[in-house]
Amino acid sequence: MSVDLTTRIGKLTMKNPVTTASGTFASGMQYAEFFELDRLGAVTTKGVSLEPWRGNEGVRIAESPSGMLNSIGLQNPGVEAFCAGDLAWLSQQDVPIIVNVSGHSVAEFAAIIERLEEEGSADAYELNVSCPNVDSGGMTFGTDPEAAARIMAACRKVTERTIIVKLTPNVTDIVSIARAVVDEGADALSLINTLLAMAIDARTRKAVFNRKVAGLSGPAIKPVALRMVYEVHKAIDVPLIGMGGIVCAEDAIEFILAGASAVAVGSANFIDPLASVKVIDGIERYLEDNSIGSVSELVGALE
Ligand SMILES: Cc1cc2nc3c(=O)[nH]c(=O)nc-3n(C[C@H](O)[C@H](O)[C@H](O)COP(=O)(O)O)c2cc1C
């Protein structure tokens, strides 16, 4: 039986519902040694800012039971170098590109997208209003519906391409943030970014990370992510990209049943560089085994 894996995220058509979670796949160059990137529904890049960001000093990664903490701090070379390097390379690969965008201000978000529009090779933008690892911008935007809405409105003015807003789980009511950005024209939402967390070294009696707090990802956060995808899907009618702890096809199917039209594989890429393609193959097998003709039939099909 042949099955249809196609999914739509705003104007972006993905040939299968699997992308990579921002910051866990760089721009794919290193992973292209393991598989052809055109297997993916889309590549989502590491976050890009207007100017180069150095990222955080000190420890940046720590393991935790069933997960990992990171405090990268959005290190990236800035949009100019990104366009000349990673984006130029990625646009030669036969795969849709979702560029993840990070700014310290409303104007900065819009300016990055304006620059990327000149290049014209991104298929969609993902606005990271949810990074817990920077002092200004980041998660502070994504925990305030008005601030998130202002960013979305400014970005909507500078592009007609698909805009996805990436939501933080570090809020009590994720639906109100989701609604605020959809009202300003967001085509889709991705969720979740990392959970605010902490690691302490009992031997040194110090926090492991310089900023004390960090972002938790991996299987430990999957139940939280599923609940948030489910809540947003029930309340708002836009495509969702679900992520948080996906390591195998069954995890991905759970997100799709909760209401995700697509999923992203994140921390699992660090354990197995082939994780995302295994998820794609496993979704296909699941559909075949259960005689389901298309993945779209499963979206939100929780009984
Ligand atoms: C090392 C690392 C770097 C990340 N960098 C970004 C980033 O630049 N922009 C962003 O929106 N999310 C970033 N994230 C969050 C992931 O894209 C994803 O939302 C989160 O890790 C949950 O998925 P997972 O449990 O599958 O990893 C990063 C996560 C990790 C682990």
Short mmCIF file of C-alpha atoms and ligand atoms in Angstrom, two decimals:
data_model
loop_
_atom_site.label_atom_id
_atom_site.label_comp_id
_atom_site.label_asym_id
_atom_site.label_seq_id
_atom_site.Cartn_x
_atom_site.Cartn_y
_atom_site.Cartn_z
CA MET A 1 0.00 0.00 0.00
CA SER A 2 1.39 3.41 -0.84
CA VAL A 3 0.73 6.11 1.73
CA ASP A 4 0.68 9.90 1.46
CA LEU A 5 3.05 11.58 3.91
CA THR A 6 2.54 15.09 2.56
CA THR A 7 1.71 17.86 5.02
CA ARG A 8 1.16 21.60 4.72
CA ILE A 9 2.49 24.26 7.06
CA GLY A 10 1.05 27.54 5.79
CA LYS A 11 2.26 27.94 2.20
CA LEU A 12 5.00 25.37 2.76
CA THR A 13 4.34 21.86 1.47
CA MET A 14 6.47 19.18 3.11
CA LYS A 15 6.73 15.78 1.42
CA ASN A 16 6.75 14.19 4.83
CA PRO A 17 5.90 15.60 8.27
CA VAL A 18 9.42 15.59 9.73
CA THR A 19 11.79 18.51 10.19
CA THR A 20 14.76 19.09 12.49
CA ALA A 21 14.46 21.08 15.72
CA SER A 22 16.39 24.35 15.57
CA GLY A 23 19.83 24.25 17.12
CA THR A 24 20.15 20.47 17.06
CA PHE A 25 21.04 20.08 13.38
CA ALA A 26 23.05 23.25 12.63
CA SER A 27 22.19 23.78 8.96
CA GLY A 28 22.54 20.12 8.13
CA MET A 29 26.01 20.17 6.59
CA GLN A 30 27.47 17.71 9.10
CA TYR A 31 24.41 15.47 8.89
CA ALA A 32 24.64 15.32 5.08
CA GLU A 33 27.56 12.95 5.65
CA PHE A 34 25.07 10.47 7.08
CA PHE A 35 22.05 10.82 4.76
CA GLU A 36 20.70 12.86 1.84
CA LEU A 37 18.98 15.89 3.32
CA ASP A 38 16.25 15.63 0.69
CA ARG A 39 14.82 12.76 2.77
CA LEU A 40 13.52 15.38 5.23
CA GLY A 41 10.25 17.26 4.99
CA ALA A 42 12.28 20.41 5.76
CA VAL A 43 15.48 21.49 7.48
CA THR A 44 15.01 23.99 10.31
CA THR A 45 18.23 25.91 10.87
CA LYS A 46 19.96 27.07 14.03
CA GLY A 47 18.71 30.50 15.16
CA VAL A 48 20.16 33.47 13.29
CA SER A 49 20.45 37.03 14.64
CA LEU A 50 21.22 40.36 12.99
CA GLU A 51 24.77 40.61 14.34
CA PRO A 52 27.06 37.75 15.40
CA TRP A 53 26.32 36.41 18.91
CA ARG A 54 29.10 34.77 20.92
CA GLY A 55 26.85 32.61 23.02
CA ASN A 56 27.32 31.87 26.71
CA GLU A 57 30.58 31.31 28.59
CA GLY A 58 31.22 28.21 30.68
CA VAL A 59 29.45 24.88 30.59
CA ARG A 60 26.90 24.74 27.78
CA ILE A 61 25.56 21.20 27.92
CA ALA A 62 24.77 18.85 30.81
CA GLU A 63 23.01 15.52 30.91
CA SER A 64 19.99 14.80 33.07
CA PRO A 65 17.87 11.67 33.47
CA SER A 66 16.04 11.18 30.16
CA GLY A 67 17.14 14.53 28.87
CA MET A 68 19.76 17.24 28.57
CA LEU A 69 20.18 20.82 29.62
CA ASN A 70 21.70 23.43 27.34
CA SER A 71 22.83 26.97 27.74
CA ILE A 72 24.22 27.72 24.29
CA GLY A 73 22.92 31.30 24.27
CA LEU A 74 22.10 31.38 20.57
CA GLN A 75 25.68 31.52 19.34
CA ASN A 76 25.63 32.26 15.62
CA PRO A 77 27.66 34.23 13.07
CA GLY A 78 24.92 36.78 12.25
CA VAL A 79 22.67 37.01 9.23
CA GLU A 80 25.32 38.22 6.73
CA ALA A 81 27.65 35.30 7.37
CA PHE A 82 24.68 32.94 7.53
CA CYS A 83 23.49 34.02 4.08
CA ALA A 84 26.95 33.67 2.56
CA GLY A 85 27.72 30.35 4.28
CA ASP A 86 25.10 27.94 5.57
CA LEU A 87 22.12 29.35 3.67
CA ALA A 88 24.00 29.41 0.35
CA TRP A 89 24.99 25.78 0.92
CA LEU A 90 21.55 24.70 2.08
CA SER A 91 19.83 26.28 -0.91
CA GLN A 92 21.82 23.87 -3.14
CA GLN A 93 20.23 20.92 -1.34
CA ASP A 94 16.86 19.78 -2.54
CA VAL A 95 15.00 20.37 0.71
CA PRO A 96 12.67 23.11 2.01
CA ILE A 97 14.38 25.53 4.40
CA ILE A 98 12.85 26.93 7.58
CA VAL A 99 15.13 29.64 8.97
CA ASN A 100 14.90 30.09 12.73
CA VAL A 101 15.19 33.80 13.65
CA SER A 102 16.21 35.37 16.99
CA GLY A 103 16.23 39.06 17.87
CA HIS A 104 16.77 41.29 20.89
CA SER A 105 13.98 43.62 19.76
CA VAL A 106 10.92 43.80 17.54
CA ALA A 107 12.87 45.81 14.95
CA GLU A 108 15.68 43.26 14.93
CA PHE A 109 13.35 40.37 14.14
CA ALA A 110 11.94 42.28 11.18
CA ALA A 111 15.38 43.39 9.99
CA ILE A 112 16.69 39.80 9.92
CA ILE A 113 13.73 38.70 7.86
CA GLU A 114 14.14 41.66 5.47
CA ARG A 115 17.73 40.60 4.87
CA LEU A 116 16.72 36.98 4.34
CA GLU A 117 14.01 38.12 1.92
CA GLU A 118 16.72 39.74 -0.23
CA GLU A 119 18.34 36.32 -0.44
CA GLY A 120 14.98 34.67 -1.20
CA SER A 121 16.02 31.10 -0.44
CA ALA A 122 14.12 30.47 2.80
CA ASP A 123 10.76 28.75 2.41
CA ALA A 124 9.53 29.76 5.84
CA TYR A 125 10.64 31.60 8.97
CA GLU A 126 10.38 30.34 12.51
CA LEU A 127 10.39 33.14 15.08
CA ASN A 128 12.16 32.07 18.26
CA VAL A 129 10.40 34.07 20.95
CA SER A 130 11.13 31.33 23.43
CA CYS A 131 14.86 30.90 24.14
CA PRO A 132 15.49 30.61 27.90
CA ASN A 133 19.24 31.14 27.54
CA VAL A 134 19.59 34.85 26.75
CA ASP A 135 19.13 37.93 28.95
CA SER A 136 17.34 40.25 26.57
CA GLY A 137 14.70 39.11 24.12
CA GLY A 138 14.25 35.36 23.84
CA MET A 139 11.75 33.93 26.24
CA THR A 140 10.74 37.31 27.65
CA PHE A 141 8.93 37.95 24.35
CA GLY A 142 7.27 34.59 24.30
CA THR A 143 5.85 34.80 27.80
CA ASP A 144 4.04 38.07 27.07
CA PRO A 145 1.18 37.88 24.54
CA GLU A 146 1.49 41.58 23.64
CA ALA A 147 5.23 41.42 23.00
CA ALA A 148 4.88 38.24 20.95
CA ALA A 149 2.08 39.86 18.95
CA ARG A 150 4.19 42.96 18.23
CA ILE A 151 7.01 40.83 16.86
CA MET A 152 4.62 38.84 14.72
CA ALA A 153 2.95 42.01 13.36
CA ALA A 154 6.32 43.55 12.42
CA CYS A 155 7.48 40.40 10.67
CA ARG A 156 4.19 40.01 8.82
CA LYS A 157 4.79 43.41 7.22
CA VAL A 158 8.08 42.34 5.65
CA THR A 159 7.27 38.92 4.21
CA GLU A 160 4.47 36.97 2.62
CA ARG A 161 6.30 33.72 3.23
CA THR A 162 5.11 31.31 5.88
CA ILE A 163 5.79 32.51 9.42
CA ILE A 164 5.85 29.98 12.23
CA VAL A 165 6.06 31.26 15.80
CA LYS A 166 7.93 29.02 18.22
CA LEU A 167 6.30 28.96 21.63
CA THR A 168 7.81 28.52 25.05
CA PRO A 169 6.39 26.02 27.53
CA ASN A 170 7.41 28.33 30.39
CA VAL A 171 3.95 29.87 30.73
CA THR A 172 0.77 28.96 32.53
CA ASP A 173 -1.53 29.55 29.56
CA ILE A 174 0.12 28.72 26.23
CA VAL A 175 -3.15 29.19 24.33
CA SER A 176 -3.27 32.94 25.05
CA ILE A 177 0.21 33.44 23.53
CA ALA A 178 -0.72 31.24 20.58
CA ARG A 179 -3.89 33.22 19.96
CA ALA A 180 -2.09 36.57 20.18
CA VAL A 181 0.35 35.69 17.39
CA VAL A 182 -2.23 33.97 15.19
CA ASP A 183 -4.36 37.12 15.41
CA GLU A 184 -1.39 39.01 13.94
CA GLY A 185 -1.07 36.64 11.01
CA ALA A 186 1.11 33.72 12.15
CA ASP A 187 0.60 30.90 9.64
CA ALA A 188 1.66 28.15 12.02
CA LEU A 189 3.07 27.50 15.48
CA SER A 190 5.87 25.28 16.67
CA LEU A 191 6.03 23.97 20.20
CA ILE A 192 7.72 23.46 22.49
CA ASN A 193 11.06 25.14 23.12
CA THR A 194 13.04 23.97 26.14
CA LEU A 195 11.73 24.02 29.71
CA LEU A 196 13.46 26.34 32.13
CA ALA A 197 15.59 24.14 34.38
CA MET A 198 18.69 24.03 36.53
CA ALA A 199 21.61 21.78 37.41
CA ILE A 200 23.65 21.95 40.63
CA ASP A 201 26.95 20.21 41.37
CA ALA A 202 26.79 18.95 44.98
CA ARG A 203 30.58 18.49 45.10
CA THR A 204 31.45 22.08 44.19
CA ARG A 205 28.19 23.46 45.64
CA LYS A 206 27.85 25.58 42.53
CA ALA A 207 25.35 25.84 39.73
CA VAL A 208 26.61 23.96 36.67
CA PHE A 209 25.76 26.82 34.27
CA ASN A 210 27.08 30.37 34.51
CA ARG A 211 23.58 31.76 34.02
CA LYS A 212 22.37 29.31 36.71
CA VAL A 213 19.32 28.32 34.63
CA ALA A 214 19.30 26.43 31.35
CA GLY A 215 16.87 24.74 28.95
CA LEU A 216 15.74 21.13 29.40
CA SER A 217 15.03 19.00 26.32
CA GLY A 218 14.76 15.34 25.38
CA PRO A 219 12.33 12.54 26.38
CA ALA A 220 11.92 14.05 29.87
CA ILE A 221 9.81 16.87 28.38
CA LYS A 222 7.66 14.85 25.98
CA PRO A 223 4.57 14.56 28.21
CA VAL A 224 4.57 18.35 28.74
CA ALA A 225 4.98 18.97 25.01
CA LEU A 226 2.17 16.58 24.10
CA ARG A 227 -0.18 18.29 26.54
CA MET A 228 0.63 21.70 25.08
CA VAL A 229 0.19 20.58 21.46
CA TYR A 230 -3.14 19.06 22.44
CA GLU A 231 -4.30 22.24 24.20
CA VAL A 232 -3.32 24.55 21.35
CA HIS A 233 -4.79 22.26 18.69
CA LYS A 234 -8.13 22.15 20.50
CA ALA A 235 -8.28 25.94 20.76
CA ILE A 236 -6.77 27.29 17.53
CA ASP A 237 -7.04 26.27 13.91
CA VAL A 238 -3.51 26.62 12.50
CA PRO A 239 -0.97 23.94 11.62
CA LEU A 240 1.31 22.95 14.49
CA ILE A 241 4.84 21.58 14.43
CA GLY A 242 5.19 19.44 17.54
CA MET A 243 8.50 18.76 19.26
CA GLY A 244 9.95 17.83 22.60
CA GLY A 245 11.57 14.48 23.23
CA ILE A 246 10.80 12.77 19.95
CA VAL A 247 13.22 9.88 19.47
CA CYS A 248 11.20 7.38 17.42
CA ALA A 249 8.25 7.17 15.07
CA GLU A 250 5.84 6.22 17.85
CA ASP A 251 6.67 9.48 19.64
CA ALA A 252 5.98 11.38 16.42
CA ILE A 253 2.64 9.61 15.92
CA GLU A 254 1.63 10.62 19.45
CA PHE A 255 2.28 14.28 18.60
CA ILE A 256 0.31 13.96 15.36
CA LEU A 257 -2.63 12.38 17.20
CA ALA A 258 -2.50 15.28 19.68
CA GLY A 259 -2.86 17.73 16.77
CA ALA A 260 0.55 18.33 15.17
CA SER A 261 0.62 18.52 11.36
CA ALA A 262 4.39 18.04 11.44
CA VAL A 263 7.03 17.18 14.01
CA ALA A 264 10.64 18.12 14.69
CA VAL A 265 13.40 15.82 15.90
CA GLY A 266 15.78 17.62 18.26
CA SER A 267 18.03 16.23 21.01
CA ALA A 268 17.71 12.74 19.47
CA ASN A 269 19.97 13.95 16.63
CA PHE A 270 22.85 14.04 19.12
CA ILE A 271 22.40 10.37 19.99
CA ASP A 272 21.70 9.08 16.49
CA PRO A 273 22.35 11.27 13.43
CA LEU A 274 19.86 9.10 11.53
CA ALA A 275 17.06 9.66 14.07
CA SER A 276 15.00 11.91 11.78
CA VAL A 277 15.05 9.52 8.81
CA LYS A 278 14.19 6.60 11.09
CA VAL A 279 11.19 8.61 12.31
CA ILE A 280 10.08 9.23 8.69
CA ASP A 281 10.39 5.54 7.78
CA GLY A 282 8.59 4.52 10.96
CA ILE A 283 5.66 6.87 10.29
CA GLU A 284 5.33 5.40 6.82
CA ARG A 285 5.33 1.87 8.23
CA TYR A 286 2.75 2.80 10.87
CA LEU A 287 0.40 4.12 8.19
CA GLU A 288 0.87 1.00 6.07
CA ASP A 289 0.41 -1.39 9.00
CA ASN A 290 -2.77 0.38 10.06
CA SER A 291 -4.14 0.84 6.50
CA ILE A 292 -4.22 4.62 6.84
CA GLY A 293 -3.89 6.30 3.43
CA SER A 294 -2.46 9.65 4.49
CA VAL A 295 -0.79 11.20 7.49
CA SER A 296 -3.29 14.07 7.41
CA GLU A 297 -5.99 11.61 8.54
CA LEU A 298 -4.11 11.19 11.80
CA VAL A 299 -3.73 14.88 12.67
CA GLY A 300 -5.67 15.49 15.88
CA ALA A 301 -7.30 12.05 15.56
CA LEU A 302 -6.98 11.32 19.25
CA GLU A 303 -10.01 9.27 20.28
C1 LIG B 1 21.63 22.41 21.97
C2 LIG B 1 20.30 23.02 21.65
C3 LIG B 1 20.23 24.23 20.94
C4 LIG B 1 19.00 24.80 20.62
N1 LIG B 1 18.94 25.96 19.89
C5 LIG B 1 17.74 26.48 19.53
C6 LIG B 1 17.68 27.65 18.70
O1 LIG B 1 18.68 28.20 18.24
N2 LIG B 1 16.44 28.14 18.40
C7 LIG B 1 15.29 27.53 18.84
O2 LIG B 1 14.19 28.01 18.52
N3 LIG B 1 15.32 26.41 19.60
C8 LIG B 1 16.52 25.88 19.95
N4 LIG B 1 16.56 24.73 20.71
C9 LIG B 1 15.30 24.07 21.13
C10 LIG B 1 14.93 22.90 20.19
O3 LIG B 1 14.74 23.33 18.87
C11 LIG B 1 13.66 22.17 20.68
O4 LIG B 1 12.59 23.07 20.72
C12 LIG B 1 13.81 21.54 22.05
O5 LIG B 1 15.12 21.02 22.22
C13 LIG B 1 12.80 20.43 22.32
O6 LIG B 1 12.97 19.36 21.42
P1 LIG B 1 13.83 18.02 21.78
O7 LIG B 1 13.37 17.58 23.13
O8 LIG B 1 13.51 17.05 20.70
O9 LIG B 1 15.26 18.43 21.77
C14 LIG B 1 17.80 24.14 21.03
C15 LIG B 1 17.87 22.93 21.74
C16 LIG B 1 19.09 22.36 22.05
C17 LIG B 1 19.12 21.05 22.80
#
